[in-house]
PDB file of C-alpha atoms and ligand atoms in Angstrom:
ATOM      1  CA  MET A   1      -8.163 -11.774  10.408  1.00  0.00           C
ATOM      2  CA  LYS A   2      -6.564 -12.509   7.008  1.00  0.00           C
ATOM      3  CA  ILE A   3      -8.764 -13.768   4.212  1.00  0.00           C
ATOM      4  CA  LEU A   4      -8.272 -16.224   1.633  1.00  0.00           C
ATOM      5  CA  PHE A   5      -8.256 -15.016  -1.983  1.00  0.00           C
ATOM      6  CA  PHE A   6      -9.686 -18.109  -3.458  1.00  0.00           C
ATOM      7  CA  ALA A   7     -12.696 -17.796  -1.287  1.00  0.00           C
ATOM      8  CA  LEU A   8     -13.046 -14.311  -2.026  1.00  0.00           C
ATOM      9  CA  ALA A   9     -13.354 -14.939  -5.821  1.00  0.00           C
ATOM     10  CA  PHE A  10     -16.195 -17.406  -5.323  1.00  0.00           C
ATOM     11  CA  VAL A  11     -17.900 -14.896  -2.570  1.00  0.00           C
ATOM     12  CA  LEU A  12     -17.679 -11.935  -4.987  1.00  0.00           C
ATOM     13  CA  CYS A  13     -19.356 -14.018  -7.678  1.00  0.00           C
ATOM     14  CA  SER A  14     -22.112 -15.598  -5.537  1.00  0.00           C
ATOM     15  CA  CYS A  15     -23.187 -12.501  -3.201  1.00  0.00           C
ATOM     16  CA  SER A  16     -22.942  -9.787  -6.048  1.00  0.00           C
ATOM     17  CA  GLN A  17     -26.529  -8.613  -6.545  1.00  0.00           C
ATOM     18  CA  LYS A  18     -26.051  -6.287  -9.268  1.00  0.00           C
ATOM     19  CA  ALA A  19     -23.400  -6.701 -12.395  1.00  0.00           C
ATOM     20  CA  ILE A  20     -20.033  -4.725 -11.611  1.00  0.00           C
ATOM     21  CA  LYS A  21     -19.099  -1.955 -14.080  1.00  0.00           C
ATOM     22  CA  SER A  22     -16.164  -2.776 -16.151  1.00  0.00           C
ATOM     23  CA  GLY A  23     -15.549   0.305 -17.712  1.00  0.00           C
ATOM     24  CA  PRO A  24     -11.951   0.765 -18.511  1.00  0.00           C
ATOM     25  CA  THR A  25     -10.986   2.819 -15.424  1.00  0.00           C
ATOM     26  CA  GLN A  26      -7.446   3.975 -15.701  1.00  0.00           C
ATOM     27  CA  ILE A  27      -5.773   2.625 -12.586  1.00  0.00           C
ATOM     28  CA  ILE A  28      -2.603   3.169 -10.474  1.00  0.00           C
ATOM     29  CA  ASP A  29      -1.791   0.480  -8.095  1.00  0.00           C
ATOM     30  CA  ALA A  30      -0.177   2.040  -5.240  1.00  0.00           C
ATOM     31  CA  HIS A  31       0.844  -1.062  -3.368  1.00  0.00           C
ATOM     32  CA  LEU A  32       2.452  -3.982  -4.804  1.00  0.00           C
ATOM     33  CA  HIS A  33       5.633  -6.099  -4.771  1.00  0.00           C
ATOM     34  CA  PHE A  34       7.910  -7.524  -7.477  1.00  0.00           C
ATOM     35  CA  ASN A  35       8.639 -10.605  -5.533  1.00  0.00           C
ATOM     36  CA  SER A  36      11.979 -10.918  -7.267  1.00  0.00           C
ATOM     37  CA  LYS A  37      13.462 -13.882  -5.037  1.00  0.00           C
ATOM     38  CA  LYS A  38      10.758 -16.035  -5.502  1.00  0.00           C
ATOM     39  CA  LEU A  39      10.495 -15.540  -9.203  1.00  0.00           C
ATOM     40  CA  ASN A  40      13.831 -15.890  -9.731  1.00  0.00           C
ATOM     41  CA  SER A  41      14.228 -12.493 -11.837  1.00  0.00           C
ATOM     42  CA  PHE A  42      15.355  -9.129 -10.567  1.00  0.00           C
ATOM     43  CA  SER A  43      14.578  -7.910 -13.903  1.00  0.00           C
ATOM     44  CA  GLN A  44      11.306  -6.056 -13.705  1.00  0.00           C
ATOM     45  CA  PRO A  45       8.485  -6.106 -14.672  1.00  0.00           C
ATOM     46  CA  THR A  46       8.108  -9.766 -15.656  1.00  0.00           C
ATOM     47  CA  PRO A  47       5.635 -10.760 -18.279  1.00  0.00           C
ATOM     48  CA  ILE A  48       3.059 -12.004 -15.910  1.00  0.00           C
ATOM     49  CA  LEU A  49       3.085  -8.609 -14.134  1.00  0.00           C
ATOM     50  CA  LEU A  50       2.752  -6.869 -17.455  1.00  0.00           C
ATOM     51  CA  GLU A  51      -0.006  -8.900 -18.390  1.00  0.00           C
ATOM     52  CA  LYS A  52      -1.795  -8.255 -15.265  1.00  0.00           C
ATOM     53  CA  PHE A  53      -1.254  -4.566 -15.579  1.00  0.00           C
ATOM     54  CA  GLN A  54      -2.681  -4.617 -19.177  1.00  0.00           C
ATOM     55  CA  LYS A  55      -5.699  -6.968 -18.555  1.00  0.00           C
ATOM     56  CA  ASN A  56      -6.878  -4.364 -15.556  1.00  0.00           C
ATOM     57  CA  HIS A  57      -6.001  -0.957 -17.330  1.00  0.00           C
ATOM     58  CA  ILE A  58      -3.143  -0.412 -14.815  1.00  0.00           C
ATOM     59  CA  VAL A  59      -0.933   2.391 -16.224  1.00  0.00           C
ATOM     60  CA  GLY A  60       1.070   2.988 -13.110  1.00  0.00           C
ATOM     61  CA  GLY A  61       2.512   0.931 -10.170  1.00  0.00           C
ATOM     62  CA  VAL A  62       4.108   1.935  -6.589  1.00  0.00           C
ATOM     63  CA  VAL A  63       6.333  -1.012  -5.873  1.00  0.00           C
ATOM     64  CA  HIS A  64       7.540  -1.778  -2.339  1.00  0.00           C
ATOM     65  CA  LEU A  65      11.078  -3.372  -2.412  1.00  0.00           C
ATOM     66  CA  THR A  66      12.550  -5.536   0.135  1.00  0.00           C
ATOM     67  CA  ASP A  67      15.822  -5.355   1.612  1.00  0.00           C
ATOM     68  CA  GLU A  68      17.318  -7.685  -0.829  1.00  0.00           C
ATOM     69  CA  GLU A  69      15.458  -6.026  -3.987  1.00  0.00           C
ATOM     70  CA  ASN A  70      16.679  -2.346  -2.905  1.00  0.00           C
ATOM     71  CA  PHE A  71      19.835  -2.257  -4.944  1.00  0.00           C
ATOM     72  CA  LYS A  72      19.522  -5.426  -6.835  1.00  0.00           C
ATOM     73  CA  VAL A  73      16.430  -4.990  -8.839  1.00  0.00           C
ATOM     74  CA  SER A  74      16.402  -3.340 -12.481  1.00  0.00           C
ATOM     75  CA  VAL A  75      13.437  -1.916 -13.494  1.00  0.00           C
ATOM     76  CA  ASP A  76      12.562  -1.102 -17.190  1.00  0.00           C
ATOM     77  CA  ARG A  77      11.284   2.697 -16.779  1.00  0.00           C
ATOM     78  CA  LYS A  78      10.944   3.136 -20.693  1.00  0.00           C
ATOM     79  CA  GLY A  79       7.708   0.973 -21.211  1.00  0.00           C
ATOM     80  CA  SER A  80       4.397   2.468 -21.219  1.00  0.00           C
ATOM     81  CA  ILE A  81       3.621   1.711 -17.704  1.00  0.00           C
ATOM     82  CA  LYS A  82       5.114   4.101 -15.075  1.00  0.00           C
ATOM     83  CA  TRP A  83       6.991   2.497 -12.012  1.00  0.00           C
ATOM     84  CA  MET A  84       7.505   4.345  -8.650  1.00  0.00           C
ATOM     85  CA  THR A  85       9.796   2.309  -6.490  1.00  0.00           C
ATOM     86  CA  CYS A  86      10.141   2.747  -2.675  1.00  0.00           C
ATOM     87  CA  VAL A  87      13.168   1.458  -0.762  1.00  0.00           C
ATOM     88  CA  GLY A  88      12.318  -0.804   1.838  1.00  0.00           C
ATOM     89  CA  LEU A  89      14.101   0.059   4.968  1.00  0.00           C
ATOM     90  CA  HIS A  90      15.722  -2.434   7.266  1.00  0.00           C
ATOM     91  CA  GLU A  91      17.609  -2.381  10.429  1.00  0.00           C
ATOM     92  CA  ASN A  92      21.167  -1.599   9.056  1.00  0.00           C
ATOM     93  CA  ASP A  93      20.427   0.687   6.460  1.00  0.00           C
ATOM     94  CA  LYS A  94      22.385   3.991   6.288  1.00  0.00           C
ATOM     95  CA  VAL A  95      20.655   7.426   5.134  1.00  0.00           C
ATOM     96  CA  GLU A  96      23.452   8.006   2.974  1.00  0.00           C
ATOM     97  CA  LYS A  97      23.214   4.998   0.986  1.00  0.00           C
ATOM     98  CA  VAL A  98      19.558   5.493   0.232  1.00  0.00           C
ATOM     99  CA  GLU A  99      20.043   8.891  -0.471  1.00  0.00           C
ATOM    100  CA  LYS A 100      22.635   8.049  -3.247  1.00  0.00           C
ATOM    101  CA  GLY A 101      20.013   5.697  -4.571  1.00  0.00           C
ATOM    102  CA  ILE A 102      17.475   8.330  -4.745  1.00  0.00           C
ATOM    103  CA  LYS A 103      19.938  10.558  -6.667  1.00  0.00           C
ATOM    104  CA  GLU A 104      20.490   7.849  -9.081  1.00  0.00           C
ATOM    105  CA  GLY A 105      16.973   7.364  -9.762  1.00  0.00           C
ATOM    106  CA  ARG A 106      16.219   4.154  -8.021  1.00  0.00           C
ATOM    107  CA  PHE A 107      13.710   5.272  -5.290  1.00  0.00           C
ATOM    108  CA  GLN A 108      10.957   7.626  -5.579  1.00  0.00           C
ATOM    109  CA  CYS A 109       9.487   6.729  -2.011  1.00  0.00           C
ATOM    110  CA  ILE A 110      10.506   5.265   1.155  1.00  0.00           C
ATOM    111  CA  LYS A 111       8.842   2.153   2.661  1.00  0.00           C
ATOM    112  CA  VAL A 112       8.656   1.436   6.458  1.00  0.00           C
ATOM    113  CA  TYR A 113       8.038  -2.059   7.603  1.00  0.00           C
ATOM    114  CA  LEU A 114       6.675  -1.573  10.824  1.00  0.00           C
ATOM    115  CA  GLY A 115       6.033  -4.725  12.846  1.00  0.00           C
ATOM    116  CA  TYR A 116       8.477  -6.583  10.707  1.00  0.00           C
ATOM    117  CA  VAL A 117      10.966  -4.307  11.701  1.00  0.00           C
ATOM    118  CA  PRO A 118      10.471  -4.244  15.624  1.00  0.00           C
ATOM    119  CA  LYS A 119      10.850  -0.228  15.972  1.00  0.00           C
ATOM    120  CA  TRP A 120       8.105   2.769  16.355  1.00  0.00           C
ATOM    121  CA  ALA A 121       7.605   5.073  13.868  1.00  0.00           C
ATOM    122  CA  THR A 122       9.377   7.588  15.913  1.00  0.00           C
ATOM    123  CA  ASP A 123      12.452   5.880  16.505  1.00  0.00           C
ATOM    124  CA  PRO A 124      15.350   7.744  16.071  1.00  0.00           C
ATOM    125  CA  PHE A 125      16.552   5.383  13.235  1.00  0.00           C
ATOM    126  CA  TYR A 126      14.021   6.563  11.071  1.00  0.00           C
ATOM    127  CA  ARG A 127      14.316  10.183  11.673  1.00  0.00           C
ATOM    128  CA  GLY A 128      17.076  11.009   9.068  1.00  0.00           C
ATOM    129  CA  PHE A 129      14.931   9.195   6.508  1.00  0.00           C
ATOM    130  CA  TYR A 130      12.218  11.257   7.240  1.00  0.00           C
ATOM    131  CA  ARG A 131      14.443  14.157   6.834  1.00  0.00           C
ATOM    132  CA  LEU A 132      15.421  12.980   3.643  1.00  0.00           C
ATOM    133  CA  ALA A 133      11.932  12.604   2.357  1.00  0.00           C
ATOM    134  CA  GLU A 134      11.362  15.955   3.395  1.00  0.00           C
ATOM    135  CA  ARG A 135      14.270  17.185   1.392  1.00  0.00           C
ATOM    136  CA  TYR A 136      13.566  15.085  -1.851  1.00  0.00           C
ATOM    137  CA  GLN A 137       9.642  15.627  -1.407  1.00  0.00           C
ATOM    138  CA  LEU A 138       9.063  11.532  -1.236  1.00  0.00           C
ATOM    139  CA  PRO A 139       5.979  10.187   0.397  1.00  0.00           C
ATOM    140  CA  VAL A 140       6.554   7.713   3.148  1.00  0.00           C
ATOM    141  CA  VAL A 141       4.649   4.566   3.251  1.00  0.00           C
ATOM    142  CA  PHE A 142       4.160   2.371   6.181  1.00  0.00           C
ATOM    143  CA  HIS A 143       3.061  -1.061   6.742  1.00  0.00           C
ATOM    144  CA  THR A 144       0.326  -1.154   9.492  1.00  0.00           C
ATOM    145  CA  GLY A 145      -1.857  -3.872  10.958  1.00  0.00           C
ATOM    146  CA  ASP A 146      -1.411  -7.831  10.719  1.00  0.00           C
ATOM    147  CA  THR A 147       1.718  -8.929   9.788  1.00  0.00           C
ATOM    148  CA  TYR A 148       2.314 -11.848   7.260  1.00  0.00           C
ATOM    149  CA  ASP A 149       5.225 -13.026   9.265  1.00  0.00           C
ATOM    150  CA  LYS A 150       4.637 -14.752  12.726  1.00  0.00           C
ATOM    151  CA  MET A 151       8.182 -13.572  13.728  1.00  0.00           C
ATOM    152  CA  ALA A 152       6.974 -10.174  13.252  1.00  0.00           C
ATOM    153  CA  LYS A 153       5.981  -7.729  16.523  1.00  0.00           C
ATOM    154  CA  VAL A 154       2.335  -6.789  15.629  1.00  0.00           C
ATOM    155  CA  LYS A 155       2.683  -4.105  18.219  1.00  0.00           C
ATOM    156  CA  PHE A 156       5.014  -1.819  16.474  1.00  0.00           C
ATOM    157  CA  ALA A 157       2.323  -1.932  13.672  1.00  0.00           C
ATOM    158  CA  ASP A 158      -0.278  -0.274  15.372  1.00  0.00           C
ATOM    159  CA  PRO A 159      -1.578   3.005  13.067  1.00  0.00           C
ATOM    160  CA  LEU A 160      -2.012   5.405  15.828  1.00  0.00           C
ATOM    161  CA  GLN A 161       1.699   6.326  16.172  1.00  0.00           C
ATOM    162  CA  ILE A 162       1.603   7.888  12.783  1.00  0.00           C
ATOM    163  CA  ASP A 163      -0.023  10.632  14.015  1.00  0.00           C
ATOM    164  CA  GLU A 164       3.156  11.787  16.019  1.00  0.00           C
ATOM    165  CA  VAL A 165       5.499  11.808  12.821  1.00  0.00           C
ATOM    166  CA  ALA A 166       2.685  13.276  10.753  1.00  0.00           C
ATOM    167  CA  VAL A 167       2.524  16.226  13.119  1.00  0.00           C
ATOM    168  CA  GLU A 168       6.378  16.652  13.453  1.00  0.00           C
ATOM    169  CA  TYR A 169       7.047  16.193   9.485  1.00  0.00           C
ATOM    170  CA  PRO A 170       4.084  18.181   8.392  1.00  0.00           C
ATOM    171  CA  LYS A 171       5.874  18.602   4.790  1.00  0.00           C
ATOM    172  CA  VAL A 172       6.258  15.053   4.500  1.00  0.00           C
ATOM    173  CA  LYS A 173       3.428  12.980   2.853  1.00  0.00           C
ATOM    174  CA  PHE A 174       2.731   9.663   4.757  1.00  0.00           C
ATOM    175  CA  VAL A 175       0.663   6.928   3.687  1.00  0.00           C
ATOM    176  CA  ILE A 176      -1.046   4.172   6.042  1.00  0.00           C
ATOM    177  CA  ALA A 177      -0.951   0.823   4.165  1.00  0.00           C
ATOM    178  CA  HIS A 178      -3.600  -1.890   4.939  1.00  0.00           C
ATOM    179  CA  MET A 179      -6.085   0.949   6.569  1.00  0.00           C
ATOM    180  CA  GLY A 180      -4.118  -0.441  10.090  1.00  0.00           C
ATOM    181  CA  ASN A 181      -6.376  -3.698   9.536  1.00  0.00           C
ATOM    182  CA  PRO A 182      -7.679  -4.773  12.066  1.00  0.00           C
ATOM    183  CA  TRP A 183      -7.067  -1.155  13.629  1.00  0.00           C
ATOM    184  CA  PHE A 184      -9.573   0.476  11.523  1.00  0.00           C
ATOM    185  CA  ASN A 185     -10.772   3.160  13.820  1.00  0.00           C
ATOM    186  CA  SER A 186      -7.278   4.379  14.909  1.00  0.00           C
ATOM    187  CA  ALA A 187      -6.082   4.629  11.198  1.00  0.00           C
ATOM    188  CA  ALA A 188      -9.045   6.590   9.944  1.00  0.00           C
ATOM    189  CA  GLU A 189      -8.396   9.336  12.978  1.00  0.00           C
ATOM    190  CA  VAL A 190      -4.907   9.589  12.081  1.00  0.00           C
ATOM    191  CA  VAL A 191      -5.948  10.379   8.267  1.00  0.00           C
ATOM    192  CA  TYR A 192      -8.941  12.279   9.201  1.00  0.00           C
ATOM    193  CA  LYS A 193      -6.673  14.575  11.527  1.00  0.00           C
ATOM    194  CA  ASN A 194      -3.726  15.009   9.855  1.00  0.00           C
ATOM    195  CA  ASP A 195      -3.791  16.557   6.044  1.00  0.00           C
ATOM    196  CA  ASN A 196      -0.766  15.018   5.067  1.00  0.00           C
ATOM    197  CA  VAL A 197      -1.650  11.292   5.691  1.00  0.00           C
ATOM    198  CA  TYR A 198      -3.181   9.318   3.052  1.00  0.00           C
ATOM    199  CA  VAL A 199      -4.196   5.452   3.319  1.00  0.00           C
ATOM    200  CA  ASP A 200      -4.030   2.515   0.946  1.00  0.00           C
ATOM    201  CA  VAL A 201      -6.410  -0.314   0.719  1.00  0.00           C
ATOM    202  CA  SER A 202      -4.069  -2.820  -0.140  1.00  0.00           C
ATOM    203  CA  GLY A 203      -3.906  -6.637   1.237  1.00  0.00           C
ATOM    204  CA  LEU A 204      -6.988  -6.594   3.159  1.00  0.00           C
ATOM    205  CA  LEU A 205      -7.871 -10.200   1.726  1.00  0.00           C
ATOM    206  CA  LEU A 206      -5.234 -12.669   2.399  1.00  0.00           C
ATOM    207  CA  GLY A 207      -4.804 -15.967   4.123  1.00  0.00           C
ATOM    208  CA  ASP A 208      -6.968 -18.632   5.131  1.00  0.00           C
ATOM    209  CA  ILE A 209     -10.982 -17.925   5.028  1.00  0.00           C
ATOM    210  CA  SER A 210     -11.904 -21.188   3.754  1.00  0.00           C
ATOM    211  CA  HIS A 211     -15.028 -20.855   5.857  1.00  0.00           C
ATOM    212  CA  LEU A 212     -15.724 -17.397   4.909  1.00  0.00           C
ATOM    213  CA  SER A 213     -19.236 -16.720   4.267  1.00  0.00           C
ATOM    214  CA  PRO A 214     -20.882 -13.662   2.284  1.00  0.00           C
ATOM    215  CA  GLU A 215     -21.899 -12.461   5.982  1.00  0.00           C
ATOM    216  CA  ASP A 216     -18.389 -12.543   7.174  1.00  0.00           C
ATOM    217  CA  LEU A 217     -16.887 -10.392   4.045  1.00  0.00           C
ATOM    218  CA  ASP A 218     -19.567  -7.856   4.892  1.00  0.00           C
ATOM    219  CA  GLU A 219     -18.485  -7.676   8.042  1.00  0.00           C
ATOM    220  CA  LEU A 220     -14.804  -8.195   8.049  1.00  0.00           C
ATOM    221  CA  VAL A 221     -14.098  -5.923   4.815  1.00  0.00           C
ATOM    222  CA  ILE A 222     -17.103  -4.183   3.458  1.00  0.00           C
ATOM    223  CA  LYS A 223     -18.559  -2.424   6.446  1.00  0.00           C
ATOM    224  CA  PRO A 224     -15.259  -1.339   7.998  1.00  0.00           C
ATOM    225  CA  VAL A 225     -14.016   0.222   4.757  1.00  0.00           C
ATOM    226  CA  LYS A 226     -17.351   1.917   4.185  1.00  0.00           C
ATOM    227  CA  TRP A 227     -16.987   3.114   7.500  1.00  0.00           C
ATOM    228  CA  PHE A 228     -13.371   4.187   7.201  1.00  0.00           C
ATOM    229  CA  TYR A 229     -14.185   6.132   3.943  1.00  0.00           C
ATOM    230  CA  SER A 230     -17.351   8.165   5.461  1.00  0.00           C
ATOM    231  CA  TYR A 231     -15.226   8.951   8.713  1.00  0.00           C
ATOM    232  CA  VAL A 232     -12.750  10.532   6.840  1.00  0.00           C
ATOM    233  CA  GLU A 233     -14.882  12.813   4.880  1.00  0.00           C
ATOM    234  CA  ASN A 234     -12.305  13.432   2.010  1.00  0.00           C
ATOM    235  CA  PRO A 235     -12.139  11.199  -0.858  1.00  0.00           C
ATOM    236  CA  LYS A 236      -8.634  12.321  -2.211  1.00  0.00           C
ATOM    237  CA  LYS A 237      -7.011  10.509   0.920  1.00  0.00           C
ATOM    238  CA  PHE A 238      -7.653   6.994  -0.328  1.00  0.00           C
ATOM    239  CA  LEU A 239      -5.465   5.175  -2.712  1.00  0.00           C
ATOM    240  CA  PHE A 240      -6.161   2.087  -4.678  1.00  0.00           C
ATOM    241  CA  GLY A 241      -3.535  -0.514  -3.877  1.00  0.00           C
ATOM    242  CA  SER A 242      -3.819  -4.605  -4.207  1.00  0.00           C
ATOM    243  CA  ASP A 243      -0.514  -5.859  -2.387  1.00  0.00           C
ATOM    244  CA  TRP A 244      -0.049  -8.221  -5.540  1.00  0.00           C
ATOM    245  CA  PRO A 245       0.969 -10.928  -5.508  1.00  0.00           C
ATOM    246  CA  LEU A 246      -0.496 -11.429  -2.387  1.00  0.00           C
ATOM    247  CA  VAL A 247      -3.920 -10.740  -3.614  1.00  0.00           C
ATOM    248  CA  GLU A 248      -5.406 -11.278  -7.360  1.00  0.00           C
ATOM    249  CA  MET A 249      -5.813  -7.699  -8.943  1.00  0.00           C
ATOM    250  CA  GLU A 250      -9.174  -8.116 -10.581  1.00  0.00           C
ATOM    251  CA  PRO A 251     -11.452  -9.421  -7.781  1.00  0.00           C
ATOM    252  CA  TYR A 252      -9.709  -6.934  -5.571  1.00  0.00           C
ATOM    253  CA  ILE A 253     -10.485  -4.089  -8.061  1.00  0.00           C
ATOM    254  CA  ASP A 254     -14.255  -5.443  -8.215  1.00  0.00           C
ATOM    255  CA  LEU A 255     -14.533  -5.497  -4.679  1.00  0.00           C
ATOM    256  CA  MET A 256     -13.282  -1.933  -3.946  1.00  0.00           C
ATOM    257  CA  LYS A 257     -15.960  -0.629  -6.981  1.00  0.00           C
ATOM    258  CA  LYS A 258     -18.426  -2.222  -4.661  1.00  0.00           C
ATOM    259  CA  ILE A 259     -17.390  -0.357  -1.647  1.00  0.00           C
ATOM    260  CA  VAL A 260     -16.031   3.073  -3.102  1.00  0.00           C
ATOM    261  CA  PRO A 261     -19.004   5.424  -4.668  1.00  0.00           C
ATOM    262  CA  GLU A 262     -18.613   5.228  -8.595  1.00  0.00           C
ATOM    263  CA  LYS A 263     -18.251   9.082  -8.742  1.00  0.00           C
ATOM    264  CA  ASP A 264     -15.125   8.799  -6.760  1.00  0.00           C
ATOM    265  CA  TRP A 265     -13.579   6.172  -9.188  1.00  0.00           C
ATOM    266  CA  PRO A 266     -11.220   8.423 -10.957  1.00  0.00           C
ATOM    267  CA  GLY A 267      -9.524   9.995  -7.895  1.00  0.00           C
ATOM    268  CA  PHE A 268      -9.598   6.696  -5.990  1.00  0.00           C
ATOM    269  CA  PHE A 269      -8.139   4.473  -8.779  1.00  0.00           C
ATOM    270  CA  HIS A 270      -6.022   7.105 -10.553  1.00  0.00           C
ATOM    271  CA  ASP A 271      -5.732  10.552  -9.587  1.00  0.00           C
ATOM    272  CA  ASN A 272      -5.053  10.559  -5.463  1.00  0.00           C
ATOM    273  CA  ALA A 273      -2.116   8.064  -6.229  1.00  0.00           C
ATOM    274  CA  LYS A 274      -0.905  10.337  -9.092  1.00  0.00           C
ATOM    275  CA  ALA A 275      -0.621  13.279  -6.954  1.00  0.00           C
ATOM    276  CA  VAL A 276       0.858  11.658  -3.812  1.00  0.00           C
ATOM    277  CA  PHE A 277       3.547   9.835  -5.879  1.00  0.00           C
ATOM    278  CA  ARG A 278       4.091  12.265  -8.361  1.00  0.00           C
ATOM    279  CA  PHE A 279       3.382  10.135 -11.148  1.00  0.00           C
TER     280      PHE A 279
HETATM  281 ZN1   ZN B   1       2.544  -5.221   0.563  1.00  0.00          ZN
END
């Protein structure tokens, strides 16, 4: 189930018992998109993105590129915000071409779109890319769980399969995006069991929930994420990510502040992503 942001903003305001602390926590958004095609600009970041980042004290971003953006997008890396860009793998991509992009400084991580690309994480197609990640010490991020696109094949986005590649490539850091939503239990076990697997909390709130009540928000997001957090027993495994522009940053940050214990905010919002993506 996906949830509509517009309703979220309302629910957050209406059900909040206590004011959310709004100190200038430094943030790295470990999962967002440039959306270049829709914005008609391959030159990034756009003024609107910069404004969002500055307003929310976001000092770094991990951007998941699409096939179309991989070699087309030009990123201003001289500004105050640090960008890590993940090459988005699609079916005809070649290891040599991606390696060239890594050497040129285009890519600092690899994104595997499980479900959108109908292949398992263990598919031979990906093996050469995992070896590349190992050689260049780049993290690999997996889309997991529900897919935005109805033509995707969601069985390929089950997070449990990531255990197998985590065991086979122990030197590579893997990130499970979206907490496996709705397969929270499988994702939590894989993160708990494997030292080299992390999780980002991005994109849990999309789609149509015009009828979502505070009780539903509690059942569908707050309770599962809290359970996941406790089960893993290691705050260093959790990375803040928004999935912007699919969610608005500010309410999403506020929601996570209600879920993650305040003592863990520096790690959750900044230090963990800094370590995994080597900012
Ligand atoms: Zn995403």
